[in-house]
Each structure stands twice: as structure tokens, then as C-alpha cells.
Amino acid sequence: RGVGGPASGVVARPVDSLVASAIAGDRHAFGDLVEATYRDTYTLALRLTGNEHDARDVTQDAYLRAFRSIDTFRGEAAFSSWLYRVTANCAMSLLSARRRHTHIDLDLVGDQIAGPADSMDPADAVVRADRSGTRRATDVVSRGRAVA
């Protein structure tokens, strides 16, 4: 896949050529590499995280990590496979950090507390909401591992 098109004014270069130039330190080549792979990288991040905000963060982190470690790319597999792995690792890091720092959804707690007065102790509602949030994060991580 090349970069640019007739209207872009950029001469198309194969990804392999861009990777070689980026490894040699050409920052413009890395920028072109980002343009050539952005859509696939963002789509993967969105599938793994489940929301656009996190997908943008993961995509940005993946390209930052890729830029910092492009010289470790050995070329034994396609660059897209390497970038896929970098992106998946970034998504897992984000989701794992989120799981360690679980926040309680106060709207969910409020809904649970708002039920019949004798049906649930408010402390039980907080514990259930926390478990529910942890379960959702675990489901996303599990789905991400199945994809990656």
C-alpha cells in the first residue's frame, strides 16, 4: 500500500520503503507510514477498547511506541503485523490500568439505591456496581485477547 493519491501531491511509496527510511531515521517517512496505516490501527484500537476516546488514545500511544522502537522491527513479518501487536499491547495496557483503577459509576449506584427501600443496603449497591464495572472491563480485555 502506498501513501497519497493523485490529489494529495505525495508520491506513493510502498510501506516497506517507508519502514526502511523510518528505521534509518527519516521522520517524514515515519509520518507517511502513520498516514498509510492509521485507518487499520485505529480500527483495531476501537475494536479492542470499545469506544472512540480510548481508541484515539491507544492509537496515539501505539504510534509513539512504534516511533521509539522502530529500530527493533526485524522485518521477519509484515510491518502491519508488528504494528498490530504494538497496538494490541497498548490497548491491553490501557484496559489493565483501568481495571486496577476501577471507578464506580454513580448513576448505576443511584439506580440500584433508588429501588425499593428495603431491597438493598446502599453499601451493597456500591459493591455490586464495582463488581459490574470490573466485569465489563474484564469482558473487553478477554475479547481483545481473543482478537489479538
mmCIF file of C-alpha atoms in Angstrom:
data_model
loop_
_atom_site.group_PDB
_atom_site.id
_atom_site.type_symbol
_atom_site.label_atom_id
_atom_site.label_comp_id
_atom_site.label_asym_id
_atom_site.label_seq_id
_atom_site.Cartn_x
_atom_site.Cartn_y
_atom_site.Cartn_z
ATOM 1 C CA ARG A 1 0.000 0.000 0.000
ATOM 2 C CA GLY A 2 1.363 3.401 -0.894
ATOM 3 C CA VAL A 3 0.833 6.838 0.566
ATOM 4 C CA GLY A 4 -1.077 9.660 -1.016
ATOM 5 C CA GLY A 5 -3.015 9.706 -4.201
ATOM 6 C CA PRO A 6 -3.473 11.851 -7.262
ATOM 7 C CA ALA A 7 -4.939 14.752 -5.282
ATOM 8 C CA SER A 8 -2.505 14.592 -2.364
ATOM 9 C CA GLY A 9 0.566 15.651 -4.292
ATOM 10 C CA VAL A 10 2.537 12.954 -2.447
ATOM 11 C CA VAL A 11 4.294 10.325 -4.498
ATOM 12 C CA ALA A 12 3.139 6.886 -3.399
ATOM 13 C CA ARG A 13 5.798 4.797 -1.661
ATOM 14 C CA PRO A 14 5.407 1.189 -0.619
ATOM 15 C CA VAL A 15 5.200 0.580 3.128
ATOM 16 C CA ASP A 16 8.431 -1.459 3.057
ATOM 17 C CA SER A 17 10.298 1.525 1.641
ATOM 18 C CA LEU A 18 8.794 3.819 4.287
ATOM 19 C CA VAL A 19 9.767 1.390 7.049
ATOM 20 C CA ALA A 20 13.349 1.213 5.802
ATOM 21 C CA SER A 21 13.553 5.008 5.658
ATOM 22 C CA ALA A 22 11.972 5.370 9.106
ATOM 23 C CA ILE A 23 14.462 2.893 10.587
ATOM 24 C CA ALA A 24 17.231 4.994 9.033
ATOM 25 C CA GLY A 25 15.865 7.997 10.968
ATOM 26 C CA ASP A 26 13.692 9.699 8.348
ATOM 27 C CA ARG A 27 10.910 11.334 10.407
ATOM 28 C CA HIS A 28 8.933 12.275 7.294
ATOM 29 C CA ALA A 29 8.896 8.629 6.235
ATOM 30 C CA PHE A 30 7.519 7.691 9.640
ATOM 31 C CA GLY A 31 4.810 10.345 9.207
ATOM 32 C CA ASP A 32 3.941 8.849 5.829
ATOM 33 C CA LEU A 33 3.902 5.426 7.467
ATOM 34 C CA VAL A 34 1.384 6.705 10.019
ATOM 35 C CA GLU A 35 -0.809 8.025 7.205
ATOM 36 C CA ALA A 36 -0.585 4.713 5.352
ATOM 37 C CA THR A 37 -1.514 2.587 8.382
ATOM 38 C CA TYR A 38 -3.688 4.881 10.507
ATOM 39 C CA ARG A 39 -7.092 3.560 9.465
ATOM 40 C CA ASP A 40 -6.251 -0.087 10.232
ATOM 41 C CA THR A 41 -4.534 0.837 13.503
ATOM 42 C CA TYR A 42 -7.434 2.963 14.709
ATOM 43 C CA THR A 43 -9.966 0.298 13.695
ATOM 44 C CA LEU A 44 -8.104 -2.324 15.715
ATOM 45 C CA ALA A 45 -7.854 0.004 18.725
ATOM 46 C CA LEU A 46 -11.580 0.725 18.502
ATOM 47 C CA ARG A 47 -12.417 -2.989 18.393
ATOM 48 C CA LEU A 48 -10.200 -3.681 21.402
ATOM 49 C CA THR A 49 -11.315 -0.759 23.575
ATOM 50 C CA GLY A 50 -14.929 -0.414 22.538
ATOM 51 C CA ASN A 51 -15.021 3.379 22.421
ATOM 52 C CA GLU A 52 -13.647 6.174 20.268
ATOM 53 C CA HIS A 53 -11.921 8.150 23.017
ATOM 54 C CA ASP A 54 -9.885 5.170 24.218
ATOM 55 C CA ALA A 55 -9.230 4.102 20.621
ATOM 56 C CA ARG A 56 -7.692 7.508 19.858
ATOM 57 C CA ASP A 57 -5.524 7.268 22.990
ATOM 58 C CA VAL A 58 -4.406 3.731 22.132
ATOM 59 C CA THR A 59 -3.663 4.694 18.529
ATOM 60 C CA GLN A 60 -1.570 7.665 19.629
ATOM 61 C CA ASP A 61 0.288 5.538 22.174
ATOM 62 C CA ALA A 62 0.872 2.795 19.600
ATOM 63 C CA TYR A 63 2.444 5.218 17.125
ATOM 64 C CA LEU A 64 4.568 6.788 19.849
ATOM 65 C CA ARG A 65 5.815 3.344 20.904
ATOM 66 C CA ALA A 66 6.352 2.360 17.269
ATOM 67 C CA PHE A 67 8.344 5.541 16.627
ATOM 68 C CA ARG A 68 10.527 4.971 19.681
ATOM 69 C CA SER A 69 11.176 1.328 18.817
ATOM 70 C CA ILE A 70 11.098 1.265 15.014
ATOM 71 C CA ASP A 71 14.742 0.191 15.044
ATOM 72 C CA THR A 72 13.693 -3.056 16.777
ATOM 73 C CA PHE A 73 11.492 -4.037 13.832
ATOM 74 C CA ARG A 74 13.341 -7.002 12.332
ATOM 75 C CA GLY A 75 11.273 -7.423 9.181
ATOM 76 C CA GLU A 76 10.647 -11.139 9.805
ATOM 77 C CA ALA A 77 6.927 -10.438 9.426
ATOM 78 C CA ALA A 78 4.987 -7.662 7.763
ATOM 79 C CA PHE A 79 5.200 -4.239 9.381
ATOM 80 C CA SER A 80 1.422 -4.311 9.755
ATOM 81 C CA SER A 81 1.723 -7.445 11.926
ATOM 82 C CA TRP A 82 4.312 -5.745 14.143
ATOM 83 C CA LEU A 83 2.178 -2.612 14.443
ATOM 84 C CA TYR A 84 -0.883 -4.770 15.177
ATOM 85 C CA ARG A 85 0.976 -6.314 18.115
ATOM 86 C CA VAL A 86 2.148 -2.899 19.358
ATOM 87 C CA THR A 87 -1.433 -1.610 19.159
ATOM 88 C CA ALA A 88 -2.868 -4.661 20.924
ATOM 89 C CA ASN A 89 -0.285 -4.292 23.701
ATOM 90 C CA CYS A 90 -1.197 -0.625 24.132
ATOM 91 C CA ALA A 91 -4.886 -1.498 24.351
ATOM 92 C CA MET A 92 -4.225 -4.216 26.921
ATOM 93 C CA SER A 93 -2.110 -1.789 28.969
ATOM 94 C CA LEU A 94 -4.893 0.790 28.962
ATOM 95 C CA LEU A 95 -7.575 -1.733 29.899
ATOM 96 C CA SER A 96 -5.390 -3.314 32.543
ATOM 97 C CA ALA A 97 -4.669 0.072 34.124
ATOM 98 C CA ARG A 98 -8.352 0.865 34.057
ATOM 99 C CA ARG A 99 -9.131 -2.406 35.799
ATOM 100 C CA ARG A 100 -6.617 -1.560 38.544
ATOM 101 C CA HIS A 101 -8.226 1.853 38.961
ATOM 102 C CA THR A 102 -11.881 0.907 38.729
ATOM 103 C CA HIS A 103 -14.237 3.797 39.271
ATOM 104 C CA ILE A 104 -17.766 3.311 40.413
ATOM 105 C CA ASP A 105 -20.482 4.524 38.055
ATOM 106 C CA LEU A 106 -22.514 6.745 40.388
ATOM 107 C CA ASP A 107 -25.518 6.686 38.064
ATOM 108 C CA LEU A 108 -25.592 2.900 38.320
ATOM 109 C CA VAL A 109 -25.282 3.049 42.096
ATOM 110 C CA GLY A 110 -28.061 5.659 42.216
ATOM 111 C CA ASP A 111 -30.344 3.437 40.142
ATOM 112 C CA GLN A 112 -29.680 0.495 42.415
ATOM 113 C CA ILE A 113 -30.223 2.571 45.562
ATOM 114 C CA ALA A 114 -33.384 4.138 44.133
ATOM 115 C CA GLY A 115 -35.167 0.769 44.123
ATOM 116 C CA PRO A 116 -37.470 -0.341 46.917
ATOM 117 C CA ALA A 117 -36.085 0.951 50.212
ATOM 118 C CA ASP A 118 -35.877 -2.446 51.851
ATOM 119 C CA SER A 119 -34.475 -4.253 48.797
ATOM 120 C CA MET A 120 -30.819 -3.258 49.097
ATOM 121 C CA ASP A 121 -28.444 -1.733 51.576
ATOM 122 C CA PRO A 122 -26.605 1.281 49.992
ATOM 123 C CA ALA A 123 -23.255 -0.367 50.774
ATOM 124 C CA ASP A 124 -24.362 -3.464 48.844
ATOM 125 C CA ALA A 125 -25.265 -1.254 45.886
ATOM 126 C CA VAL A 126 -21.728 0.197 45.811
ATOM 127 C CA VAL A 127 -20.170 -3.285 45.961
ATOM 128 C CA ARG A 128 -22.450 -4.568 43.171
ATOM 129 C CA ALA A 129 -21.717 -1.536 40.978
ATOM 130 C CA ASP A 130 -17.979 -2.043 41.476
ATOM 131 C CA ARG A 131 -18.260 -5.719 40.546
ATOM 132 C CA SER A 132 -20.326 -4.843 37.496
ATOM 133 C CA GLY A 133 -17.729 -2.334 36.266
ATOM 134 C CA THR A 134 -14.908 -4.807 36.838
ATOM 135 C CA ARG A 135 -16.828 -7.485 34.941
ATOM 136 C CA ARG A 136 -17.313 -5.151 31.938
ATOM 137 C CA ALA A 137 -13.587 -4.296 31.824
ATOM 138 C CA THR A 138 -12.673 -7.984 32.083
ATOM 139 C CA ASP A 139 -15.036 -8.810 29.210
ATOM 140 C CA VAL A 140 -13.375 -6.191 26.999
ATOM 141 C CA VAL A 141 -9.888 -7.482 27.827
ATOM 142 C CA SER A 142 -10.999 -11.054 27.147
ATOM 143 C CA ARG A 143 -12.453 -10.049 23.779
ATOM 144 C CA GLY A 144 -9.243 -8.175 22.971
ATOM 145 C CA ARG A 145 -7.097 -11.213 23.711
ATOM 146 C CA ALA A 146 -9.298 -13.374 21.526
ATOM 147 C CA VAL A 147 -8.811 -10.899 18.655
ATOM 148 C CA ALA A 148 -5.077 -10.401 19.199
#
